[in-house]
């Protein structure tokens, strides 16, 4: 198998593109795909400060590495979730990468700063761990960007992630979530701009990128993700992709082109009712924002020393 670009021996094939690349051309391919995505969706400009949400995993570290190579003013943000050894290892990978690249890493430790962790906070608030984790990340990514004067929050959601979330939202015809599932969510009162520059790259490609660039990352899945429906949707789409390469890209980008413009209003209608949370100032449609309610319930349960209540089995979409 030869590289389609230069005819040298290939190290990876990409079936949906019906092509293969050598190491140098594949790294260039990944960089080009991110650059193309940033320009196509006008994600940020050369003077914008970008805060990359990093978990210590392959996607976020690959994204941060590519943005730095492209000359983007990109700092990292790591959230300590308090998930035992998993969080300890994740933090080490994020710090090691930042040190190696000479890049700035902002850290927020949830247990230290807010007095609860995800394993105990989730059941106390009657949420699944993934729901509590996603809620906390969205809130704290946005808050860190606003507090730090960043123009943009960039997350490492890849093509597989977006196709799986889209699949779940379509199964429920959740129009409000479908209206927000875009590569760019613009800045608004109380919200920083949020972008997903990896949507043209698959999970396999980001993993290969890290291996070829010598980027070490945490390989293990979060121990609290077992049973997450998102993983089931990924598995179902992977089966389709094996039989019909390119299906995930056709599904996701077909949605962006043909359906997203029809459902965007469902997301903007919800924003009409937003007001500042009296506890933290973040925009919310409730009396108190979901993150402050989560933190309060978790701290209250911890102070009582009681057993956490049973968790709601539902998961919350991104």
mmCIF file of C-alpha atoms in Angstrom, residues 41-309:
data_model
loop_
_atom_site.group_PDB
_atom_site.id
_atom_site.type_symbol
_atom_site.label_atom_id
_atom_site.label_comp_id
_atom_site.label_asym_id
_atom_site.label_seq_id
_atom_site.Cartn_x
_atom_site.Cartn_y
_atom_site.Cartn_z
ATOM 1 C CA UNK A 41 -17.184 27.677 9.564
ATOM 2 C CA UNK A 42 -15.327 30.896 10.447
ATOM 3 C CA UNK A 43 -14.497 29.491 13.879
ATOM 4 C CA UNK A 44 -11.928 32.090 14.898
ATOM 5 C CA UNK A 45 -9.473 34.583 13.490
ATOM 6 C CA UNK A 46 -5.709 34.993 13.819
ATOM 7 C CA UNK A 47 -6.021 37.414 16.735
ATOM 8 C CA UNK A 48 -8.518 35.396 18.764
ATOM 9 C CA UNK A 49 -7.461 33.696 21.994
ATOM 10 C CA UNK A 50 -8.588 30.069 22.045
ATOM 11 C CA UNK A 51 -9.092 27.944 25.152
ATOM 12 C CA UNK A 52 -8.836 24.227 24.302
ATOM 13 C CA UNK A 53 -10.707 21.902 26.652
ATOM 14 C CA UNK A 54 -8.229 19.077 27.277
ATOM 15 C CA UNK A 55 -8.983 15.811 29.055
ATOM 16 C CA UNK A 56 -5.677 14.012 28.598
ATOM 17 C CA UNK A 57 -7.265 11.914 25.847
ATOM 18 C CA UNK A 58 -6.286 11.578 22.198
ATOM 19 C CA UNK A 59 -8.839 13.957 20.685
ATOM 20 C CA UNK A 60 -8.228 17.013 22.835
ATOM 21 C CA UNK A 61 -4.446 16.624 22.818
ATOM 22 C CA UNK A 62 -4.398 16.106 19.037
ATOM 23 C CA UNK A 63 -6.514 19.238 18.627
ATOM 24 C CA UNK A 64 -4.286 21.332 20.886
ATOM 25 C CA UNK A 65 -1.175 20.085 19.084
ATOM 26 C CA UNK A 66 -2.599 20.897 15.638
ATOM 27 C CA UNK A 67 -3.755 24.360 16.671
ATOM 28 C CA UNK A 68 -0.338 25.157 18.119
ATOM 29 C CA UNK A 69 1.310 23.964 14.889
ATOM 30 C CA UNK A 70 -1.033 26.231 12.945
ATOM 31 C CA UNK A 71 0.115 29.218 15.010
ATOM 32 C CA UNK A 72 -3.167 29.646 16.889
ATOM 33 C CA UNK A 73 -3.012 31.421 20.250
ATOM 34 C CA UNK A 74 -4.265 28.332 22.088
ATOM 35 C CA UNK A 75 -4.060 27.618 25.808
ATOM 36 C CA UNK A 76 -5.393 24.453 27.439
ATOM 37 C CA UNK A 77 -7.986 23.971 30.168
ATOM 38 C CA UNK A 78 -8.036 20.825 32.291
ATOM 39 C CA UNK A 79 -10.874 20.039 34.708
ATOM 40 C CA UNK A 80 -10.159 17.742 37.656
ATOM 41 C CA UNK A 81 -13.338 15.704 38.068
ATOM 42 C CA UNK A 82 -12.287 13.727 41.129
ATOM 43 C CA UNK A 83 -12.663 10.315 39.456
ATOM 44 C CA UNK A 84 -9.888 8.631 41.423
ATOM 45 C CA UNK A 85 -6.873 7.250 39.547
ATOM 46 C CA UNK A 86 -8.489 8.002 36.196
ATOM 47 C CA UNK A 87 -8.517 11.745 36.889
ATOM 48 C CA UNK A 88 -4.995 11.609 38.331
ATOM 49 C CA UNK A 89 -3.672 9.953 35.161
ATOM 50 C CA UNK A 90 -5.645 12.254 32.853
ATOM 51 C CA UNK A 91 -4.206 15.307 34.562
ATOM 52 C CA UNK A 92 -0.660 13.992 34.228
ATOM 53 C CA UNK A 93 -1.040 13.479 30.466
ATOM 54 C CA UNK A 94 -2.420 17.001 30.044
ATOM 55 C CA UNK A 95 0.384 18.540 32.112
ATOM 56 C CA UNK A 96 3.077 16.507 30.363
ATOM 57 C CA UNK A 97 1.843 17.624 26.956
ATOM 58 C CA UNK A 98 1.712 21.279 28.027
ATOM 59 C CA UNK A 99 5.243 21.051 29.407
ATOM 60 C CA UNK A 100 6.557 19.389 26.271
ATOM 61 C CA UNK A 101 4.995 22.017 23.998
ATOM 62 C CA UNK A 102 5.785 24.948 26.284
ATOM 63 C CA UNK A 103 2.086 25.789 26.332
ATOM 64 C CA UNK A 104 -0.086 27.247 29.070
ATOM 65 C CA UNK A 105 -2.465 24.911 30.890
ATOM 66 C CA UNK A 106 -5.237 26.347 33.061
ATOM 67 C CA UNK A 107 -6.474 23.912 35.707
ATOM 68 C CA UNK A 108 -9.739 23.862 37.661
ATOM 69 C CA UNK A 109 -10.138 21.142 40.286
ATOM 70 C CA UNK A 110 -13.823 20.589 40.997
ATOM 71 C CA UNK A 111 -13.446 18.911 44.429
ATOM 72 C CA UNK A 112 -11.111 21.642 45.695
ATOM 73 C CA UNK A 113 -12.993 24.577 44.202
ATOM 74 C CA UNK A 114 -16.620 23.482 44.528
ATOM 75 C CA UNK A 115 -16.565 20.879 47.284
ATOM 76 C CA UNK A 116 -17.812 17.830 45.391
ATOM 77 C CA UNK A 117 -16.641 15.291 42.834
ATOM 78 C CA UNK A 118 -18.464 13.546 40.010
ATOM 79 C CA UNK A 119 -18.688 10.053 41.604
ATOM 80 C CA UNK A 120 -20.459 11.356 44.722
ATOM 81 C CA UNK A 121 -22.070 14.478 43.266
ATOM 82 C CA UNK A 122 -23.948 12.724 40.478
ATOM 83 C CA UNK A 123 -26.097 10.406 42.623
ATOM 84 C CA UNK A 124 -26.645 13.115 45.211
ATOM 85 C CA UNK A 125 -28.194 15.265 42.474
ATOM 86 C CA UNK A 126 -30.081 12.275 41.036
ATOM 87 C CA UNK A 127 -28.068 12.375 37.814
ATOM 88 C CA UNK A 128 -26.077 9.744 35.987
ATOM 89 C CA UNK A 129 -22.298 10.330 36.134
ATOM 90 C CA UNK A 130 -22.132 11.260 32.427
ATOM 91 C CA UNK A 131 -24.959 13.758 32.866
ATOM 92 C CA UNK A 132 -23.311 15.416 35.883
ATOM 93 C CA UNK A 133 -19.922 15.390 34.159
ATOM 94 C CA UNK A 134 -21.238 16.912 30.920
ATOM 95 C CA UNK A 135 -23.170 19.574 32.795
ATOM 96 C CA UNK A 136 -20.121 20.513 34.871
ATOM 97 C CA UNK A 137 -17.831 20.641 31.844
ATOM 98 C CA UNK A 138 -20.142 22.871 29.817
ATOM 99 C CA UNK A 139 -20.535 25.281 32.722
ATOM 100 C CA UNK A 140 -16.868 25.431 33.698
ATOM 101 C CA UNK A 141 -15.489 25.584 30.141
ATOM 102 C CA UNK A 142 -17.652 28.613 29.510
ATOM 103 C CA UNK A 143 -16.874 30.257 32.854
ATOM 104 C CA UNK A 144 -13.118 29.759 32.459
ATOM 105 C CA UNK A 145 -13.212 31.310 28.989
ATOM 106 C CA UNK A 146 -15.115 34.364 30.196
ATOM 107 C CA UNK A 147 -12.955 34.780 33.309
ATOM 108 C CA UNK A 148 -9.727 34.380 31.309
ATOM 109 C CA UNK A 149 -10.697 36.758 28.518
ATOM 110 C CA UNK A 150 -10.695 34.054 25.834
ATOM 111 C CA UNK A 151 -12.660 34.574 22.633
ATOM 112 C CA UNK A 152 -13.343 30.918 21.893
ATOM 113 C CA UNK A 153 -13.693 27.539 23.629
ATOM 114 C CA UNK A 154 -12.534 24.657 21.398
ATOM 115 C CA UNK A 155 -13.481 21.066 22.211
ATOM 116 C CA UNK A 156 -12.130 17.822 20.761
ATOM 117 C CA UNK A 157 -15.410 16.379 19.492
ATOM 118 C CA UNK A 158 -14.584 14.300 16.424
ATOM 119 C CA UNK A 159 -16.715 12.967 13.572
ATOM 120 C CA UNK A 160 -17.611 9.786 15.490
ATOM 121 C CA UNK A 161 -18.748 11.818 18.503
ATOM 122 C CA UNK A 162 -20.915 14.169 16.480
ATOM 123 C CA UNK A 163 -22.491 11.413 14.396
ATOM 124 C CA UNK A 164 -23.338 9.427 17.548
ATOM 125 C CA UNK A 165 -24.891 12.414 19.317
ATOM 126 C CA UNK A 166 -26.820 13.296 16.165
ATOM 127 C CA UNK A 167 -28.075 9.714 15.952
ATOM 128 C CA UNK A 168 -29.366 9.865 19.523
ATOM 129 C CA UNK A 169 -31.025 13.237 19.026
ATOM 130 C CA UNK A 170 -32.695 12.077 15.804
ATOM 131 C CA UNK A 171 -34.012 8.933 17.488
ATOM 132 C CA UNK A 172 -35.818 11.233 19.944
ATOM 133 C CA UNK A 173 -36.399 14.068 17.424
ATOM 134 C CA UNK A 174 -35.082 16.419 20.085
ATOM 135 C CA UNK A 175 -35.338 19.614 18.057
ATOM 136 C CA UNK A 176 -33.821 21.915 20.689
ATOM 137 C CA UNK A 177 -30.662 19.796 20.882
ATOM 138 C CA UNK A 178 -30.584 19.318 17.109
ATOM 139 C CA UNK A 179 -30.733 23.097 16.745
ATOM 140 C CA UNK A 180 -27.570 23.436 18.827
ATOM 141 C CA UNK A 181 -25.585 20.591 17.280
ATOM 142 C CA UNK A 182 -23.425 22.760 15.067
ATOM 143 C CA UNK A 183 -19.652 23.080 14.590
ATOM 144 C CA UNK A 184 -19.914 26.639 15.925
ATOM 145 C CA UNK A 185 -22.151 28.093 18.615
ATOM 146 C CA UNK A 186 -21.796 31.887 18.472
ATOM 147 C CA UNK A 187 -20.999 34.058 21.453
ATOM 148 C CA UNK A 188 -23.991 35.520 23.255
ATOM 149 C CA UNK A 189 -24.670 37.310 26.530
ATOM 150 C CA UNK A 190 -22.916 35.152 29.099
ATOM 151 C CA UNK A 191 -21.686 32.614 26.542
ATOM 152 C CA UNK A 192 -18.282 32.380 24.872
ATOM 153 C CA UNK A 193 -18.133 31.113 21.301
ATOM 154 C CA UNK A 194 -17.788 27.307 21.178
ATOM 155 C CA UNK A 195 -16.193 25.467 18.267
ATOM 156 C CA UNK A 196 -15.430 21.865 17.237
ATOM 157 C CA UNK A 197 -12.494 21.890 14.807
ATOM 158 C CA UNK A 198 -12.116 18.071 14.662
ATOM 159 C CA UNK A 199 -15.460 17.253 13.020
ATOM 160 C CA UNK A 200 -13.761 16.186 9.763
ATOM 161 C CA UNK A 201 -11.508 13.682 11.555
ATOM 162 C CA UNK A 202 -12.527 10.296 12.927
ATOM 163 C CA UNK A 203 -11.565 8.830 16.283
ATOM 164 C CA UNK A 204 -9.203 6.438 14.511
ATOM 165 C CA UNK A 205 -7.474 9.356 12.796
ATOM 166 C CA UNK A 206 -6.899 11.328 15.995
ATOM 167 C CA UNK A 207 -5.504 8.205 17.675
ATOM 168 C CA UNK A 208 -3.156 7.592 14.732
ATOM 169 C CA UNK A 209 -2.129 11.248 14.767
ATOM 170 C CA UNK A 210 -1.095 11.035 18.425
ATOM 171 C CA UNK A 211 0.837 7.798 17.874
ATOM 172 C CA UNK A 212 2.700 9.196 14.864
ATOM 173 C CA UNK A 213 3.465 12.495 16.626
ATOM 174 C CA UNK A 214 4.585 10.739 19.825
ATOM 175 C CA UNK A 215 1.815 12.276 21.934
ATOM 176 C CA UNK A 216 1.064 10.126 24.978
ATOM 177 C CA UNK A 217 -2.554 10.081 26.090
ATOM 178 C CA UNK A 218 -4.834 8.176 28.434
ATOM 179 C CA UNK A 219 -6.126 5.136 26.575
ATOM 180 C CA UNK A 220 -8.665 3.840 29.095
ATOM 181 C CA UNK A 221 -12.301 4.886 28.875
ATOM 182 C CA UNK A 222 -13.686 6.746 31.878
ATOM 183 C CA UNK A 223 -14.685 4.075 34.426
ATOM 184 C CA UNK A 224 -17.994 5.852 34.984
ATOM 185 C CA UNK A 225 -19.031 5.741 31.297
ATOM 186 C CA UNK A 226 -20.132 2.096 31.332
ATOM 187 C CA UNK A 227 -23.680 1.811 30.014
ATOM 188 C CA UNK A 228 -23.641 5.292 28.452
ATOM 189 C CA UNK A 229 -26.057 5.290 25.510
ATOM 190 C CA UNK A 230 -23.639 7.436 23.529
ATOM 191 C CA UNK A 231 -21.223 4.482 23.373
ATOM 192 C CA UNK A 232 -24.021 2.275 22.109
ATOM 193 C CA UNK A 233 -24.830 4.738 19.341
ATOM 194 C CA UNK A 234 -21.154 4.820 18.399
ATOM 195 C CA UNK A 235 -21.072 1.046 18.164
ATOM 196 C CA UNK A 236 -24.161 0.928 15.946
ATOM 197 C CA UNK A 237 -22.741 3.540 13.582
ATOM 198 C CA UNK A 238 -19.387 1.750 13.508
ATOM 199 C CA UNK A 239 -21.176 -1.353 12.212
ATOM 200 C CA UNK A 240 -22.776 0.703 9.445
ATOM 201 C CA UNK A 241 -19.434 2.347 8.616
ATOM 202 C CA UNK A 242 -17.710 -1.028 8.185
ATOM 203 C CA UNK A 243 -20.286 -2.033 5.594
ATOM 204 C CA UNK A 244 -20.530 1.380 3.944
ATOM 205 C CA UNK A 245 -17.441 3.576 4.475
ATOM 206 C CA UNK A 246 -18.299 7.255 4.565
ATOM 207 C CA UNK A 247 -21.759 6.767 6.088
ATOM 208 C CA UNK A 248 -20.981 8.722 9.258
ATOM 209 C CA UNK A 249 -19.631 11.689 7.313
ATOM 210 C CA UNK A 250 -22.606 11.629 4.925
ATOM 211 C CA UNK A 251 -25.024 11.467 7.871
ATOM 212 C CA UNK A 252 -23.427 14.308 9.833
ATOM 213 C CA UNK A 253 -22.565 16.709 7.032
ATOM 214 C CA UNK A 254 -25.876 15.986 5.301
ATOM 215 C CA UNK A 255 -27.580 17.107 8.510
ATOM 216 C CA UNK A 256 -25.524 20.308 8.643
ATOM 217 C CA UNK A 257 -26.323 21.141 5.036
ATOM 218 C CA UNK A 258 -29.974 20.145 4.762
ATOM 219 C CA UNK A 259 -31.565 19.948 8.216
ATOM 220 C CA UNK A 260 -29.675 22.213 10.623
ATOM 221 C CA UNK A 261 -30.978 25.453 9.019
ATOM 222 C CA UNK A 262 -34.532 24.197 9.562
ATOM 223 C CA UNK A 263 -34.178 23.512 13.297
ATOM 224 C CA UNK A 264 -31.871 26.317 14.485
ATOM 225 C CA UNK A 265 -34.864 28.380 15.594
ATOM 226 C CA UNK A 266 -35.766 25.765 18.224
ATOM 227 C CA UNK A 267 -32.487 26.510 19.997
ATOM 228 C CA UNK A 268 -32.805 30.295 19.746
ATOM 229 C CA UNK A 269 -36.336 30.184 21.161
ATOM 230 C CA UNK A 270 -35.007 28.677 24.387
ATOM 231 C CA UNK A 271 -32.408 31.427 24.719
ATOM 232 C CA UNK A 272 -35.139 34.077 24.823
ATOM 233 C CA UNK A 273 -35.925 33.036 28.413
ATOM 234 C CA UNK A 274 -32.336 33.173 29.686
ATOM 235 C CA UNK A 275 -31.431 35.275 32.713
ATOM 236 C CA UNK A 276 -28.374 35.390 35.030
ATOM 237 C CA UNK A 277 -28.171 32.762 37.746
ATOM 238 C CA UNK A 278 -28.336 34.540 41.134
ATOM 239 C CA UNK A 279 -25.583 32.257 42.468
ATOM 240 C CA UNK A 280 -22.926 32.416 39.731
ATOM 241 C CA UNK A 281 -24.233 34.778 37.064
ATOM 242 C CA UNK A 282 -24.299 32.173 34.288
ATOM 243 C CA UNK A 283 -27.258 32.293 31.881
ATOM 244 C CA UNK A 284 -30.092 29.939 32.825
ATOM 245 C CA UNK A 285 -33.769 29.395 32.111
ATOM 246 C CA UNK A 286 -34.348 28.182 35.682
ATOM 247 C CA UNK A 287 -34.407 30.106 38.944
ATOM 248 C CA UNK A 288 -30.890 28.780 39.696
ATOM 249 C CA UNK A 289 -28.618 27.262 37.042
ATOM 250 C CA UNK A 290 -28.243 23.478 36.784
ATOM 251 C CA UNK A 291 -24.594 23.509 37.848
ATOM 252 C CA UNK A 292 -25.272 25.479 41.038
ATOM 253 C CA UNK A 293 -28.158 23.133 41.860
ATOM 254 C CA UNK A 294 -25.883 20.140 41.296
ATOM 255 C CA UNK A 295 -23.142 21.594 43.508
ATOM 256 C CA UNK A 296 -25.572 22.525 46.272
ATOM 257 C CA UNK A 297 -27.224 19.086 46.362
ATOM 258 C CA UNK A 298 -23.833 17.365 46.360
ATOM 259 C CA UNK A 299 -22.496 19.501 49.217
ATOM 260 C CA UNK A 300 -25.709 19.150 51.214
ATOM 261 C CA UNK A 301 -25.624 15.376 50.891
ATOM 262 C CA UNK A 302 -21.957 15.281 51.910
ATOM 263 C CA UNK A 303 -22.619 17.437 54.990
ATOM 264 C CA UNK A 304 -25.391 15.082 56.098
ATOM 265 C CA UNK A 305 -23.112 12.098 55.716
ATOM 266 C CA UNK A 306 -26.031 10.149 54.304
ATOM 267 C CA UNK A 307 -26.224 7.654 51.498
ATOM 268 C CA UNK A 308 -26.778 9.205 48.076
ATOM 269 C CA UNK A 309 -30.256 8.779 46.630
#
